[in-house]
Amino acid sequence: MVEERQLIIDAKQGKVDAFEKLFIKYRPVVYKLYAEYYIQGFELEDWLQEGQIVCYNSLSSFDLSKGNSFGSFFKMNFKRHIISLIRHQNALKRTIDFNSVSLEATLAEQGDYCLMKDDSMIVNATDFVHVKDRLETFVIRLSKFEREVFKEYVEGSEAKDIATNLVCNVDRVNNALDRIKKKLKIQLI
């Protein structure tokens, strides 16, 4: 305890070796939280760097006279910092999700070829080939009835017309279309 107190005093005075020793002592806190939390794009080295920054900031605001443990103070600050980074990432995801346009909605509203004519949604040749390959294997995954429904649907027929042509009720066609859309979504992801 006396040794740690002296390390804290020396580190507060700007002695780099004292800070390094102190951080090495509390580096397991970083490893523990690294194992508990996930931050997209962060590798262990990023966590260690964040740990050093938080350790330095914790050291600057740590009051030795209060008799608290520096280790628990650092752990609390580092955990709060990690949670703040995760919240920030999630807020960015929500912003992106909120501002994104549903491909399904765009296709329903503007038709199948809207991706080829709208400058804001240009599809490059590689993406087009990728989607085409996925669609070819997608059709194989459909049942015989779903293939018939899908063929007529792609040709522009409405559910009631498809039901008439396939001699079945509209509910069966709508259920098949729902299954087709789910399978297509899985195939394209």
mmCIF file of C-alpha atoms in Angstrom:
data_model
loop_
_atom_site.group_PDB
_atom_site.id
_atom_site.type_symbol
_atom_site.label_atom_id
_atom_site.label_comp_id
_atom_site.label_asym_id
_atom_site.label_seq_id
_atom_site.Cartn_x
_atom_site.Cartn_y
_atom_site.Cartn_z
ATOM 1 C CA MET A 1 0.000 0.000 0.000
ATOM 2 C CA VAL A 2 2.861 2.349 0.829
ATOM 3 C CA GLU A 3 4.556 1.436 -2.452
ATOM 4 C CA GLU A 4 1.350 2.148 -4.405
ATOM 5 C CA ARG A 5 0.905 5.456 -2.600
ATOM 6 C CA GLN A 6 4.426 6.471 -3.605
ATOM 7 C CA LEU A 7 3.791 5.352 -7.209
ATOM 8 C CA ILE A 8 0.674 7.529 -7.318
ATOM 9 C CA ILE A 9 2.549 10.529 -5.887
ATOM 10 C CA ASP A 10 5.432 10.074 -8.330
ATOM 11 C CA ALA A 11 3.092 9.556 -11.299
ATOM 12 C CA LYS A 12 1.118 12.680 -10.358
ATOM 13 C CA GLN A 13 4.424 14.579 -10.398
ATOM 14 C CA GLY A 14 4.953 13.453 -13.996
ATOM 15 C CA LYS A 15 7.387 10.590 -13.528
ATOM 16 C CA VAL A 16 6.771 8.370 -16.559
ATOM 17 C CA ASP A 17 8.284 5.210 -15.075
ATOM 18 C CA ALA A 18 5.995 5.510 -12.017
ATOM 19 C CA PHE A 19 2.951 5.861 -14.288
ATOM 20 C CA GLU A 20 4.024 2.850 -16.353
ATOM 21 C CA LYS A 21 4.457 0.709 -13.212
ATOM 22 C CA LEU A 22 1.060 1.826 -11.931
ATOM 23 C CA PHE A 23 -0.622 1.027 -15.239
ATOM 24 C CA ILE A 24 1.099 -2.369 -15.444
ATOM 25 C CA LYS A 25 -0.243 -3.118 -11.970
ATOM 26 C CA TYR A 26 -3.835 -2.331 -13.054
ATOM 27 C CA ARG A 27 -3.656 -3.626 -16.622
ATOM 28 C CA PRO A 28 -5.635 -6.771 -15.576
ATOM 29 C CA VAL A 29 -8.652 -4.455 -15.162
ATOM 30 C CA VAL A 30 -8.390 -3.676 -18.884
ATOM 31 C CA TYR A 31 -8.085 -7.381 -19.757
ATOM 32 C CA LYS A 32 -11.112 -8.260 -17.621
ATOM 33 C CA LEU A 33 -13.336 -5.643 -19.235
ATOM 34 C CA TYR A 34 -11.960 -6.580 -22.662
ATOM 35 C CA ALA A 35 -13.278 -10.091 -22.028
ATOM 36 C CA GLU A 36 -16.672 -8.783 -20.838
ATOM 37 C CA TYR A 37 -17.468 -6.116 -23.442
ATOM 38 C CA TYR A 38 -17.214 -5.778 -27.200
ATOM 39 C CA ILE A 39 -16.465 -2.573 -29.060
ATOM 40 C CA GLN A 40 -16.638 -2.882 -32.825
ATOM 41 C CA GLY A 41 -13.308 -2.208 -34.471
ATOM 42 C CA PHE A 42 -11.329 -2.279 -31.213
ATOM 43 C CA GLU A 43 -8.477 -4.711 -30.811
ATOM 44 C CA LEU A 44 -6.643 -5.427 -27.559
ATOM 45 C CA GLU A 45 -4.063 -2.738 -28.328
ATOM 46 C CA ASP A 46 -6.877 -0.171 -28.645
ATOM 47 C CA TRP A 47 -8.237 -1.272 -25.281
ATOM 48 C CA LEU A 48 -4.807 -0.898 -23.691
ATOM 49 C CA GLN A 49 -4.418 2.571 -25.149
ATOM 50 C CA GLU A 50 -7.857 3.588 -23.859
ATOM 51 C CA GLY A 51 -6.866 2.077 -20.509
ATOM 52 C CA GLN A 52 -3.737 4.228 -20.361
ATOM 53 C CA ILE A 53 -5.713 7.366 -21.151
ATOM 54 C CA VAL A 54 -8.327 6.592 -18.490
ATOM 55 C CA CYS A 55 -5.587 5.637 -16.012
ATOM 56 C CA TYR A 56 -3.868 8.982 -16.605
ATOM 57 C CA ASN A 57 -7.138 10.911 -16.243
ATOM 58 C CA SER A 58 -8.042 8.896 -13.140
ATOM 59 C CA LEU A 59 -4.638 9.641 -11.664
ATOM 60 C CA SER A 60 -5.114 13.362 -12.283
ATOM 61 C CA SER A 61 -8.407 13.451 -10.388
ATOM 62 C CA PHE A 62 -7.584 10.858 -7.710
ATOM 63 C CA ASP A 63 -7.476 12.271 -4.174
ATOM 64 C CA LEU A 64 -5.077 10.365 -1.921
ATOM 65 C CA SER A 65 -6.416 12.057 1.204
ATOM 66 C CA LYS A 66 -9.813 10.355 0.927
ATOM 67 C CA GLY A 67 -8.315 6.923 1.575
ATOM 68 C CA ASN A 68 -9.986 5.251 -1.421
ATOM 69 C CA SER A 69 -8.344 2.536 -3.485
ATOM 70 C CA PHE A 70 -6.871 3.753 -6.759
ATOM 71 C CA GLY A 71 -7.592 0.348 -8.313
ATOM 72 C CA SER A 72 -11.334 0.539 -7.702
ATOM 73 C CA PHE A 73 -11.371 4.201 -8.789
ATOM 74 C CA PHE A 74 -9.595 3.340 -12.049
ATOM 75 C CA LYS A 75 -11.852 0.306 -12.634
ATOM 76 C CA MET A 76 -14.996 2.402 -12.152
ATOM 77 C CA ASN A 77 -13.735 5.130 -14.506
ATOM 78 C CA PHE A 78 -12.590 2.653 -17.146
ATOM 79 C CA LYS A 79 -15.877 0.732 -17.053
ATOM 80 C CA ARG A 80 -17.808 3.996 -17.430
ATOM 81 C CA HIS A 81 -15.574 4.963 -20.342
ATOM 82 C CA ILE A 82 -16.141 1.622 -22.108
ATOM 83 C CA ILE A 83 -19.911 1.845 -21.610
ATOM 84 C CA SER A 84 -19.805 5.382 -22.987
ATOM 85 C CA LEU A 85 -17.936 4.172 -26.101
ATOM 86 C CA ILE A 86 -20.490 1.382 -26.606
ATOM 87 C CA ARG A 87 -23.386 3.825 -26.208
ATOM 88 C CA HIS A 88 -21.757 6.130 -28.736
ATOM 89 C CA GLN A 89 -21.433 3.265 -31.242
ATOM 90 C CA ASN A 90 -25.051 2.235 -30.696
ATOM 91 C CA ALA A 91 -26.216 5.832 -31.159
ATOM 92 C CA LEU A 92 -24.366 5.944 -34.486
ATOM 93 C CA LYS A 93 -26.011 2.663 -35.518
ATOM 94 C CA ARG A 94 -29.457 4.034 -34.666
ATOM 95 C CA THR A 95 -28.726 7.183 -36.671
ATOM 96 C CA ILE A 96 -27.646 5.119 -39.655
ATOM 97 C CA ASP A 97 -30.695 2.852 -39.325
ATOM 98 C CA PHE A 98 -33.004 5.856 -38.996
ATOM 99 C CA ASN A 99 -31.568 7.558 -42.079
ATOM 100 C CA SER A 100 -31.403 4.435 -44.219
ATOM 101 C CA VAL A 101 -33.922 3.638 -46.903
ATOM 102 C CA SER A 102 -35.466 0.200 -47.040
ATOM 103 C CA LEU A 103 -34.553 -1.629 -50.241
ATOM 104 C CA GLU A 104 -37.900 -3.445 -50.136
ATOM 105 C CA ALA A 105 -39.800 -0.165 -49.827
ATOM 106 C CA THR A 106 -37.794 1.401 -52.657
ATOM 107 C CA LEU A 107 -38.414 -1.602 -54.923
ATOM 108 C CA ALA A 108 -42.130 -1.608 -54.093
ATOM 109 C CA GLU A 109 -42.425 2.099 -54.718
ATOM 110 C CA GLN A 110 -40.194 2.539 -57.778
ATOM 111 C CA GLY A 111 -39.956 -0.893 -59.374
ATOM 112 C CA ASP A 112 -37.220 -3.450 -59.867
ATOM 113 C CA TYR A 113 -34.981 -1.306 -62.061
ATOM 114 C CA CYS A 114 -34.814 1.725 -59.764
ATOM 115 C CA LEU A 115 -31.321 0.729 -58.630
ATOM 116 C CA MET A 116 -30.025 1.042 -62.147
ATOM 117 C CA LYS A 117 -31.438 4.500 -62.886
ATOM 118 C CA ASP A 118 -31.151 6.410 -59.583
ATOM 119 C CA ASP A 119 -27.787 8.169 -59.190
ATOM 120 C CA SER A 120 -28.001 8.021 -55.390
ATOM 121 C CA MET A 121 -28.199 4.209 -55.421
ATOM 122 C CA ILE A 122 -25.773 3.189 -58.142
ATOM 123 C CA VAL A 123 -25.027 -0.514 -58.260
ATOM 124 C CA ASN A 124 -21.573 -1.390 -59.507
ATOM 125 C CA ALA A 125 -20.985 -4.377 -61.770
ATOM 126 C CA THR A 126 -19.565 -6.543 -58.982
ATOM 127 C CA ASP A 127 -22.639 -5.999 -56.802
ATOM 128 C CA PHE A 128 -24.914 -6.741 -59.732
ATOM 129 C CA VAL A 129 -23.109 -10.030 -60.493
ATOM 130 C CA HIS A 130 -23.194 -10.945 -56.801
ATOM 131 C CA VAL A 131 -26.945 -10.363 -56.572
ATOM 132 C CA LYS A 132 -27.542 -12.226 -59.840
ATOM 133 C CA ASP A 133 -25.586 -15.257 -58.550
ATOM 134 C CA ARG A 134 -27.504 -15.206 -55.289
ATOM 135 C CA LEU A 135 -30.841 -15.027 -57.120
ATOM 136 C CA GLU A 136 -29.968 -18.019 -59.284
ATOM 137 C CA THR A 137 -29.255 -20.188 -56.225
ATOM 138 C CA PHE A 138 -32.253 -18.680 -54.438
ATOM 139 C CA VAL A 139 -34.768 -20.135 -56.912
ATOM 140 C CA ILE A 140 -33.460 -23.638 -56.180
ATOM 141 C CA ARG A 141 -34.389 -23.190 -52.503
ATOM 142 C CA LEU A 142 -38.066 -22.578 -53.326
ATOM 143 C CA SER A 143 -40.714 -25.273 -53.363
ATOM 144 C CA LYS A 144 -42.427 -26.033 -56.678
ATOM 145 C CA PHE A 145 -45.469 -23.953 -55.689
ATOM 146 C CA GLU A 146 -43.298 -21.067 -54.475
ATOM 147 C CA ARG A 147 -41.390 -21.117 -57.783
ATOM 148 C CA GLU A 148 -44.642 -20.846 -59.731
ATOM 149 C CA VAL A 149 -45.847 -17.992 -57.514
ATOM 150 C CA PHE A 150 -42.455 -16.253 -57.718
ATOM 151 C CA LYS A 151 -42.350 -16.530 -61.532
ATOM 152 C CA GLU A 152 -45.780 -14.944 -61.924
ATOM 153 C CA TYR A 153 -45.058 -12.315 -59.264
ATOM 154 C CA VAL A 154 -41.830 -11.259 -61.011
ATOM 155 C CA GLU A 155 -43.754 -11.024 -64.276
ATOM 156 C CA GLY A 156 -46.027 -8.469 -62.556
ATOM 157 C CA SER A 157 -49.099 -10.505 -61.614
ATOM 158 C CA GLU A 158 -51.094 -9.593 -58.513
ATOM 159 C CA ALA A 159 -51.801 -12.163 -55.783
ATOM 160 C CA LYS A 160 -55.432 -12.603 -56.851
ATOM 161 C CA ASP A 161 -54.404 -13.199 -60.494
ATOM 162 C CA ILE A 162 -51.745 -15.689 -59.406
ATOM 163 C CA ALA A 163 -54.358 -17.513 -57.313
ATOM 164 C CA THR A 164 -56.680 -17.704 -60.312
ATOM 165 C CA ASN A 165 -53.927 -18.969 -62.619
ATOM 166 C CA LEU A 166 -52.711 -21.585 -60.113
ATOM 167 C CA VAL A 167 -56.245 -22.555 -59.080
ATOM 168 C CA CYS A 168 -55.870 -21.886 -55.358
ATOM 169 C CA ASN A 169 -57.030 -19.282 -52.868
ATOM 170 C CA VAL A 170 -55.377 -15.879 -52.391
ATOM 171 C CA ASP A 171 -54.321 -16.663 -48.813
ATOM 172 C CA ARG A 172 -52.161 -19.547 -50.036
ATOM 173 C CA VAL A 173 -50.492 -17.239 -52.571
ATOM 174 C CA ASN A 174 -49.931 -14.505 -49.959
ATOM 175 C CA ASN A 175 -48.421 -17.043 -47.549
ATOM 176 C CA ALA A 176 -46.132 -18.279 -50.321
ATOM 177 C CA LEU A 177 -45.096 -14.688 -51.109
ATOM 178 C CA ASP A 178 -44.262 -14.112 -47.431
ATOM 179 C CA ARG A 179 -42.113 -17.246 -47.354
ATOM 180 C CA ILE A 180 -40.426 -16.209 -50.618
ATOM 181 C CA LYS A 181 -39.597 -12.752 -49.235
ATOM 182 C CA LYS A 182 -38.110 -14.257 -46.071
ATOM 183 C CA LYS A 183 -36.014 -16.717 -48.072
ATOM 184 C CA LEU A 184 -34.893 -13.939 -50.427
ATOM 185 C CA LYS A 185 -33.879 -11.737 -47.539
ATOM 186 C CA ILE A 186 -31.791 -14.553 -46.044
ATOM 187 C CA GLN A 187 -30.237 -15.346 -49.413
ATOM 188 C CA LEU A 188 -29.188 -11.757 -50.113
ATOM 189 C CA ILE A 189 -27.656 -11.125 -46.703
#
